[in-house]
mmCIF file of C-alpha atoms and ligand atoms in Angstrom:
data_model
loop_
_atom_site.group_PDB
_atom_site.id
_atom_site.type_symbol
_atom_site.label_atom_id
_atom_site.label_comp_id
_atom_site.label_asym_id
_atom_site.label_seq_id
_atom_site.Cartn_x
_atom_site.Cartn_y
_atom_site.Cartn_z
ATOM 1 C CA UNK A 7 -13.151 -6.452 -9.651
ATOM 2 C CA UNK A 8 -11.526 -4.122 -7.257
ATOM 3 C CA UNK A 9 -13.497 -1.511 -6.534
ATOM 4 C CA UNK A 10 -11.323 2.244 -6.400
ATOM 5 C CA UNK A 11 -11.089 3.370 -3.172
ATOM 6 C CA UNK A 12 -10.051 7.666 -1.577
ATOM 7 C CA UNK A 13 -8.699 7.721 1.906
ATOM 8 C CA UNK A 14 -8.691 11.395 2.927
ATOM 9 C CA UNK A 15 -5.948 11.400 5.654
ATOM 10 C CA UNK A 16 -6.381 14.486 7.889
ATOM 11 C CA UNK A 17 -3.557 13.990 10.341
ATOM 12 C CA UNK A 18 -3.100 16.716 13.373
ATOM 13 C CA UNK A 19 -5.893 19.006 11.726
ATOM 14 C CA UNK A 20 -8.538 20.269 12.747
ATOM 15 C CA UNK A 21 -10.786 22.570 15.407
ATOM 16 C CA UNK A 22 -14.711 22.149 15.989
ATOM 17 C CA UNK A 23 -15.448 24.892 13.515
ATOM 18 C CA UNK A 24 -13.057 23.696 11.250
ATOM 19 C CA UNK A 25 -14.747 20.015 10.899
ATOM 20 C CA UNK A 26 -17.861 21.415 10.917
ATOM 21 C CA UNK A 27 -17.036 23.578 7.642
ATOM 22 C CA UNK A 28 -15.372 20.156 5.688
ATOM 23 C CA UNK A 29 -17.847 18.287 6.797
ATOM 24 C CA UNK A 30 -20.619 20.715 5.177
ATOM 25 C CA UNK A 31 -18.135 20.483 1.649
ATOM 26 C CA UNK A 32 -18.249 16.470 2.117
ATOM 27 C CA UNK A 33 -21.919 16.444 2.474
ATOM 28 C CA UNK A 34 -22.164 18.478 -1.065
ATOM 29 C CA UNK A 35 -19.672 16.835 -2.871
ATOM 30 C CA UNK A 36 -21.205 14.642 -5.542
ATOM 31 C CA UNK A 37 -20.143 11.033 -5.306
ATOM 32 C CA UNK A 38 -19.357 8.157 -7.527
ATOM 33 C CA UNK A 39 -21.307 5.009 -6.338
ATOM 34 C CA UNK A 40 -18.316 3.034 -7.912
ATOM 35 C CA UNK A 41 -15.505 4.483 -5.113
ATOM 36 C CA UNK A 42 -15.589 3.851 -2.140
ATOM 37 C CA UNK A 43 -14.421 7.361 0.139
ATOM 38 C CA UNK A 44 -12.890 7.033 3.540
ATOM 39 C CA UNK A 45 -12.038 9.865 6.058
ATOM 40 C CA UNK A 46 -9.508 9.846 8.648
ATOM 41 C CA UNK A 47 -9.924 12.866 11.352
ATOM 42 C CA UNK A 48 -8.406 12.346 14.620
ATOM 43 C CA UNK A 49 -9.041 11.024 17.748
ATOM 44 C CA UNK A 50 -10.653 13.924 18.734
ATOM 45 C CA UNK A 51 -13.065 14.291 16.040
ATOM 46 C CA UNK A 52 -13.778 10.865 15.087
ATOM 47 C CA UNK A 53 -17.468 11.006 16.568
ATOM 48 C CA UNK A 54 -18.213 14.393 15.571
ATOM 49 C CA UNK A 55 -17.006 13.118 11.873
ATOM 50 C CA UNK A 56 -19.054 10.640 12.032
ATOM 51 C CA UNK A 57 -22.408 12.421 13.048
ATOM 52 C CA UNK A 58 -21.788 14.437 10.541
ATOM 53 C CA UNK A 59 -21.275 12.220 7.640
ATOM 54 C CA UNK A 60 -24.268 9.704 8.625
ATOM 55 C CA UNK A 61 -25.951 8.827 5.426
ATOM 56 C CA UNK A 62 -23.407 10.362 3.535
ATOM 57 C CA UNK A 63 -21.985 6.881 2.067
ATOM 58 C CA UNK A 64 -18.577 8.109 3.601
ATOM 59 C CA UNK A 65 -16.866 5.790 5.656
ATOM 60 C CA UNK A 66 -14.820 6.905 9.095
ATOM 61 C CA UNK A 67 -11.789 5.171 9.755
ATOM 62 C CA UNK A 68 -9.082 6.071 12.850
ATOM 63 C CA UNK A 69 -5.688 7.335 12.093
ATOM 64 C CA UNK A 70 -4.035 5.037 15.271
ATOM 65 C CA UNK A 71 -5.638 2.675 17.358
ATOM 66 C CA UNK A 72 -4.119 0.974 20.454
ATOM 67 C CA UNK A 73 -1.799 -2.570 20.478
ATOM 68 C CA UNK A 74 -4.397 -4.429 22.232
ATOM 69 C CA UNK A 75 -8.016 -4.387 21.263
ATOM 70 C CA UNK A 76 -10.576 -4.264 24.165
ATOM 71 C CA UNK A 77 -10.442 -1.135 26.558
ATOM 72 C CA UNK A 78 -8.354 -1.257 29.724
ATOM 73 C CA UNK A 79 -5.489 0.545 31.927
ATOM 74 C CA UNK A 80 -3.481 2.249 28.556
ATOM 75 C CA UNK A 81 -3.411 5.723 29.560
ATOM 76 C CA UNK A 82 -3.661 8.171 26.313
ATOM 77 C CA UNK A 83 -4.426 5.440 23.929
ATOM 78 C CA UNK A 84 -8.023 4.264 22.152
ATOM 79 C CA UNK A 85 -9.302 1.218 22.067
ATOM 80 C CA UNK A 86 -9.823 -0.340 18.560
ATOM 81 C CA UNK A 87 -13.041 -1.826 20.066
ATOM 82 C CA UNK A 88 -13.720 1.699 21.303
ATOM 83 C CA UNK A 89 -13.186 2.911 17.415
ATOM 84 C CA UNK A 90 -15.716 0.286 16.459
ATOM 85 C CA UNK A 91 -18.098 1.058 18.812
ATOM 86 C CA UNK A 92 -18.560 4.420 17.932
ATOM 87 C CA UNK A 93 -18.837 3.466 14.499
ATOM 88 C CA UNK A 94 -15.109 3.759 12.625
ATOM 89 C CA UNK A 95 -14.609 1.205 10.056
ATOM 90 C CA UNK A 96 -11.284 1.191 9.290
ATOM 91 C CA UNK A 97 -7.500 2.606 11.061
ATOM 92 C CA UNK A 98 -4.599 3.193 9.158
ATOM 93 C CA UNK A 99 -1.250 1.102 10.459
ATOM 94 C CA UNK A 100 2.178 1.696 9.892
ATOM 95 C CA UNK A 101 2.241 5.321 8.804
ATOM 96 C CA UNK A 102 5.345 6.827 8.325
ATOM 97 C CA UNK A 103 4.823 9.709 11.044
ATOM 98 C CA UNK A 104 3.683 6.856 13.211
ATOM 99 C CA UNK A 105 7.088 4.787 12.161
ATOM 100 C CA UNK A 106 9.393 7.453 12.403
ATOM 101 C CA UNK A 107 8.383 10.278 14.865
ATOM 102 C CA UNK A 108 7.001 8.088 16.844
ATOM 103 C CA UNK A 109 8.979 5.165 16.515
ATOM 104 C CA UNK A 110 6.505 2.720 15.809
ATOM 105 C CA UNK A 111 8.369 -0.857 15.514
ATOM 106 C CA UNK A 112 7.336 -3.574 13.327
ATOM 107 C CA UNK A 113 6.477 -5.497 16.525
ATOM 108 C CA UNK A 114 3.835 -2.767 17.679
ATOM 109 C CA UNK A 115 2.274 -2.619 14.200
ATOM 110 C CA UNK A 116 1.899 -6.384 14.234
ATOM 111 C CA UNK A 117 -0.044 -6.177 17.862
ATOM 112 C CA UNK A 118 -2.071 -2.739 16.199
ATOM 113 C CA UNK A 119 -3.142 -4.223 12.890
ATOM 114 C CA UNK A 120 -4.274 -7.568 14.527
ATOM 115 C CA UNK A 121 -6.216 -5.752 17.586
ATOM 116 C CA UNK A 122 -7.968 -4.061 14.868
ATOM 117 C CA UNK A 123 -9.114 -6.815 12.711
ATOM 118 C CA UNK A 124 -10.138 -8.390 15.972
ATOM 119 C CA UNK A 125 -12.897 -5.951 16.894
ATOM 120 C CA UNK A 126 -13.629 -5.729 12.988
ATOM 121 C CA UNK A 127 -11.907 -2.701 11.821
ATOM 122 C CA UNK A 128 -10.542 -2.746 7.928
ATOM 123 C CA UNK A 129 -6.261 -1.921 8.688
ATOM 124 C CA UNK A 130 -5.079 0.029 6.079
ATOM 125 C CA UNK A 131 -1.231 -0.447 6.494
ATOM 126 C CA UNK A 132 1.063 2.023 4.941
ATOM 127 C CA UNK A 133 4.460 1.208 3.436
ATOM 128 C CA UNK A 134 6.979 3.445 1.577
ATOM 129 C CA UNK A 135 10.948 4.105 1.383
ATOM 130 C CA UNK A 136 12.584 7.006 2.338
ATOM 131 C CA UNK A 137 14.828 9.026 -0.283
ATOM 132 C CA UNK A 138 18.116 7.627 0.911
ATOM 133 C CA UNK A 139 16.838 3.830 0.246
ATOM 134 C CA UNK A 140 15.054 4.750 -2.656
ATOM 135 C CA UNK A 141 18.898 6.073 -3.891
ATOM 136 C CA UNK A 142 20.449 3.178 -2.404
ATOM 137 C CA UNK A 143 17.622 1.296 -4.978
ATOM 138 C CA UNK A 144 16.672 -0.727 -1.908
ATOM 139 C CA UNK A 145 12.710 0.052 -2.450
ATOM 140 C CA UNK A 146 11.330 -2.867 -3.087
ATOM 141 C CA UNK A 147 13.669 -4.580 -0.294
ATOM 142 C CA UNK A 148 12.312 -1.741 2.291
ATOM 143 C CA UNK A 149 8.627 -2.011 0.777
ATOM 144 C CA UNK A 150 8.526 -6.123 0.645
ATOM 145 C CA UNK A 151 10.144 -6.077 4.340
ATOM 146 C CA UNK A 152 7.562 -3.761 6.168
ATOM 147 C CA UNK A 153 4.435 -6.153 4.351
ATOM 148 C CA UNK A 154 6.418 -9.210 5.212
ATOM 149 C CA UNK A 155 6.547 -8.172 9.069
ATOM 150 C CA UNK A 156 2.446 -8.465 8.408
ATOM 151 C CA UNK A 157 2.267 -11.604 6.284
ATOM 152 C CA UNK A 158 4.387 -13.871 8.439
ATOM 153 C CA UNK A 159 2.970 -13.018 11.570
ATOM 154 C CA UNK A 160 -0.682 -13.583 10.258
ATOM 155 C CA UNK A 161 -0.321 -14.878 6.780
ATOM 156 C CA UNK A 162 -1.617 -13.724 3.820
ATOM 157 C CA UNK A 163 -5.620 -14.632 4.183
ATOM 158 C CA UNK A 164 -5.454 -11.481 7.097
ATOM 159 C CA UNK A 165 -5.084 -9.131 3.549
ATOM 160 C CA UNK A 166 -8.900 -10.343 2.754
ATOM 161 C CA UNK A 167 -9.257 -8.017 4.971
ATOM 162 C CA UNK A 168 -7.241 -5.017 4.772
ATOM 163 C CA UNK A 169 -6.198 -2.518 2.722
ATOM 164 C CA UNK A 170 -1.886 -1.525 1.508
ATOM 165 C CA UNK A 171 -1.218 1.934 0.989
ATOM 166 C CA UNK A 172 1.887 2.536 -0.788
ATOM 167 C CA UNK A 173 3.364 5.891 0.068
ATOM 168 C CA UNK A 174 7.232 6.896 -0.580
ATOM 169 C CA UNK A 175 8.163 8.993 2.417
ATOM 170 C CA UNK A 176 10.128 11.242 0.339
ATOM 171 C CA UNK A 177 6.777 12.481 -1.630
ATOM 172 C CA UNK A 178 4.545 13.077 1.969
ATOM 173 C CA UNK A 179 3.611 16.781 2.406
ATOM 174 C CA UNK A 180 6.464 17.256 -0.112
ATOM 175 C CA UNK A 181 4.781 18.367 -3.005
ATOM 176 C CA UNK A 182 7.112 15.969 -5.060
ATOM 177 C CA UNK A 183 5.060 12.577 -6.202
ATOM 178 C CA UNK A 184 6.279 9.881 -7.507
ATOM 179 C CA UNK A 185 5.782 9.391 -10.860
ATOM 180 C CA UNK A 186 2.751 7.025 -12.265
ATOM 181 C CA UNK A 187 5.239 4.518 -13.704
ATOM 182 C CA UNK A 188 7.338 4.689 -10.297
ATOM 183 C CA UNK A 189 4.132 4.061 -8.589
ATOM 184 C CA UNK A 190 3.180 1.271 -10.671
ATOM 185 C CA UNK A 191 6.502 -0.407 -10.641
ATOM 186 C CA UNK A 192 5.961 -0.552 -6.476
ATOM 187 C CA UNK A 193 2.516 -1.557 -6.584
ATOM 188 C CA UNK A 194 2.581 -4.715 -9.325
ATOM 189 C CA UNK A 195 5.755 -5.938 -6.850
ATOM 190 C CA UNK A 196 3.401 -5.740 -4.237
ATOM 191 C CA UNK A 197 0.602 -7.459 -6.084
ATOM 192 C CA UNK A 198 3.185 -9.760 -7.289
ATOM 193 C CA UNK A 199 4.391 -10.717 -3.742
ATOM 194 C CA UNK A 200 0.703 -11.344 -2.865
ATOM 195 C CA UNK A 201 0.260 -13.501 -5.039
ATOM 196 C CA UNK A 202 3.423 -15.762 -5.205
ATOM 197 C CA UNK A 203 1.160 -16.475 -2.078
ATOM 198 C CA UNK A 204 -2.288 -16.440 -2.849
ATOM 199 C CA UNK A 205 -3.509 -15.021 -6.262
ATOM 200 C CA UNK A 206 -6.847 -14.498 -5.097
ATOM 201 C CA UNK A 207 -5.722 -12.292 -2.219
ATOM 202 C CA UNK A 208 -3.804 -10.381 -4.554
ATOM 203 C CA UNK A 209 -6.240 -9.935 -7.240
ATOM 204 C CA UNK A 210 -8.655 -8.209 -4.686
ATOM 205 C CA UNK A 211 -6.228 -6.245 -2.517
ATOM 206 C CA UNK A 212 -7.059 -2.313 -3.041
ATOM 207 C CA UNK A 213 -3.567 -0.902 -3.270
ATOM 208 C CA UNK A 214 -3.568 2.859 -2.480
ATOM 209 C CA UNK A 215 -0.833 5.483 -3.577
ATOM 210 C CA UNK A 216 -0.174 7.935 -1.284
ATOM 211 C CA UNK A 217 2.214 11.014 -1.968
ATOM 212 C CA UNK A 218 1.390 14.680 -2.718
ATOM 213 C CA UNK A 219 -2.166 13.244 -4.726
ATOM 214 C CA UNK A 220 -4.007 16.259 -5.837
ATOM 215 C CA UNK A 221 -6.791 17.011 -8.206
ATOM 216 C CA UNK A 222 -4.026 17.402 -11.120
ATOM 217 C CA UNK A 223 -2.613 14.524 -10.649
ATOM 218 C CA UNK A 224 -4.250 12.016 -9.500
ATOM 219 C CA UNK A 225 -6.278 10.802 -12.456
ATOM 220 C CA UNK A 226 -3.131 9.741 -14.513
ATOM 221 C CA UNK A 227 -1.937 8.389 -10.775
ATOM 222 C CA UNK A 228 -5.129 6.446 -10.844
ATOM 223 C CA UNK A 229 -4.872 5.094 -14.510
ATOM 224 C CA UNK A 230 -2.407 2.564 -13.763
ATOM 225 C CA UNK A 231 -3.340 -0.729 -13.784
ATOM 226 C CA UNK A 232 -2.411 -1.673 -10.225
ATOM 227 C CA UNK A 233 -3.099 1.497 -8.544
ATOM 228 C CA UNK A 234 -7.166 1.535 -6.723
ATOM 229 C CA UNK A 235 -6.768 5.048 -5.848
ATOM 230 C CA UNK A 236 -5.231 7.224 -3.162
ATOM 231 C CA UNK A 237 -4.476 8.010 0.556
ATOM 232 C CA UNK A 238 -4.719 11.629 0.180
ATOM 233 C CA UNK A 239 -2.960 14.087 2.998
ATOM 234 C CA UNK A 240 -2.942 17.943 2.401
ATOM 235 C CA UNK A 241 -5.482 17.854 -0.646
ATOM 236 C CA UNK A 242 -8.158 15.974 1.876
ATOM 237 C CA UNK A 243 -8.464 18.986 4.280
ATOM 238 C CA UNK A 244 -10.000 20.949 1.136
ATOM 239 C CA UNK A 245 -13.779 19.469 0.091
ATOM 240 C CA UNK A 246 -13.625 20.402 -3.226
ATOM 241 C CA UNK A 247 -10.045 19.444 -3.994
ATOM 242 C CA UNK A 248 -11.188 15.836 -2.617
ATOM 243 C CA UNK A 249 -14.118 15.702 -4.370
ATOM 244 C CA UNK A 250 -12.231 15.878 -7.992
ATOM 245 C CA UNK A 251 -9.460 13.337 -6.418
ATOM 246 C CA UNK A 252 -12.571 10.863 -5.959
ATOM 247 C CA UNK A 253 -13.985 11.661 -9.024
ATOM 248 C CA UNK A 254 -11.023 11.212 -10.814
ATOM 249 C CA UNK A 255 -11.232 7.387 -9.422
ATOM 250 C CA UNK A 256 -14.056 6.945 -10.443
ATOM 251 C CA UNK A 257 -13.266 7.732 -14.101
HETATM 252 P P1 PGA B 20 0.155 14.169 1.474
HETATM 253 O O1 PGA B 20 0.106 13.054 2.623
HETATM 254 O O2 PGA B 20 -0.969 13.886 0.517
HETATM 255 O O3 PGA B 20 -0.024 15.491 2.205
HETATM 256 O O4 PGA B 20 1.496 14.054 0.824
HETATM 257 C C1 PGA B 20 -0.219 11.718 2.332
HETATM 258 C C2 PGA B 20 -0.206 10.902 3.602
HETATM 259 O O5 PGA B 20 0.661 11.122 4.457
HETATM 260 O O6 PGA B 20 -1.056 10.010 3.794
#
């Protein structure tokens, strides 16, 4: 059985004070031994995060970690081993910010999400179209692409270990979310490639949505039968907002 799983991604957000205060609201919220709830703060605020959360059953994972994964001369970047160390769990790979501001190549997610696993962190790699392919009706050819970049390079066994976050670019930070059955329809292909390849692999990987999940909508999100819950953006910065989103997978 998979068990659900809430990814609160915080992106660029964030002061001291700020954390503090979410923090407090995390510590309060009541949790759902069946989900398993991740933060994502950044860099700056990783150890503070996790301080704060100790014995809290919340998980701390990194929003970026570096290409290669033991410390050395890579001025501005942090160390996956460095992440470990300091007691992350898991880093998210491939996030559309990180693909397209940044221009992030398939190569350099390849190098991130195996330095990861290396020093033990759990990748969570994000896929997604943009509107324009999603017109074109090239979303499954975008979608099965980005994981394929992954799966040849380290085969399918690596997904043991790891965690696929499906998230339409057009719905980040939009307000506009796909729909439950448009969700569904990505995440069974991406079960279903999976497990042309292994069906174990596939029948354990948690497959997140990500999009514009709030507390309205992500129980019916969550209902479908190939959706284990949510990467959740905006909503995560608010404690009570993503307390009901992890309730809502635990229901
Ligand atoms: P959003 O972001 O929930 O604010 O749309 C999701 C994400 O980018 O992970």
């Amino acid at each position: 059985m998979r068990r659900p799983m809430v990814a609160g991604n915080w992106k660029m957000h964030g002061t001291r004070a700020g954390v503090a205060e979410l923090l407090e609201g995390l510590n309060n919220m009541p949790m759902s031994s069946e989900v398993e709830v991740a933060v994502f703060p950044s860099a700056l605020h990783v150890a503070q995060v996790i301080d704060g959360l100790e014995g809290s059953g919340i998980a701390v994972g990194a929003q970026n970690s570096a290409i290669q994964s033991e410390q050395g001369a890579l001025t501005g970047e942090v160390a996956p081993s460095q992440l470990a160390e300091t007691g992350c769990k898991l880093v998210l790979v491939g996030h559309s910010e990180r693909r397209q501001i940044i221009g992030e190549s398939e190569e350099v997610l390849q190098q991130k999400f195996a330095a990861a696993q290396a020093c033990g962190l759990k990748p969570v790699l994000c896929v997604g179209e943009t509107l324009e392919e999603r017109e074109a009706g090239k979303t499954l050819e975008v979608v099965g692409r980005q994981l394929s970049s992954i799966i040849e390079a380290f085969g399918v066994a690596a997904f043991a270990n790891a965690v696929v976050a499906y998230e339409p670019v057009w719905a980040i930070g939009t307000g506009l979310t796909a729909s439950p059955q448009q969700a569904q329809d990505v995440h069974a292909a991406i079960r279903a490639q999976f497990a042309t390849k292994d069906a174990e692999v596939a029948a354990n990987l948690q497959l997140l949505y990500g999009g514009s999940v709030k507390a309205a909508n992500a129980a019916e999100l969550f209902g479908m039968p190939d959706i284990d819950g949510g990467l959740i953006g905006g909503a995560s910065l608010n404690a009570d907002e993503f307390g009901a989103i992890c309730r809502a997978a635990g229901n």
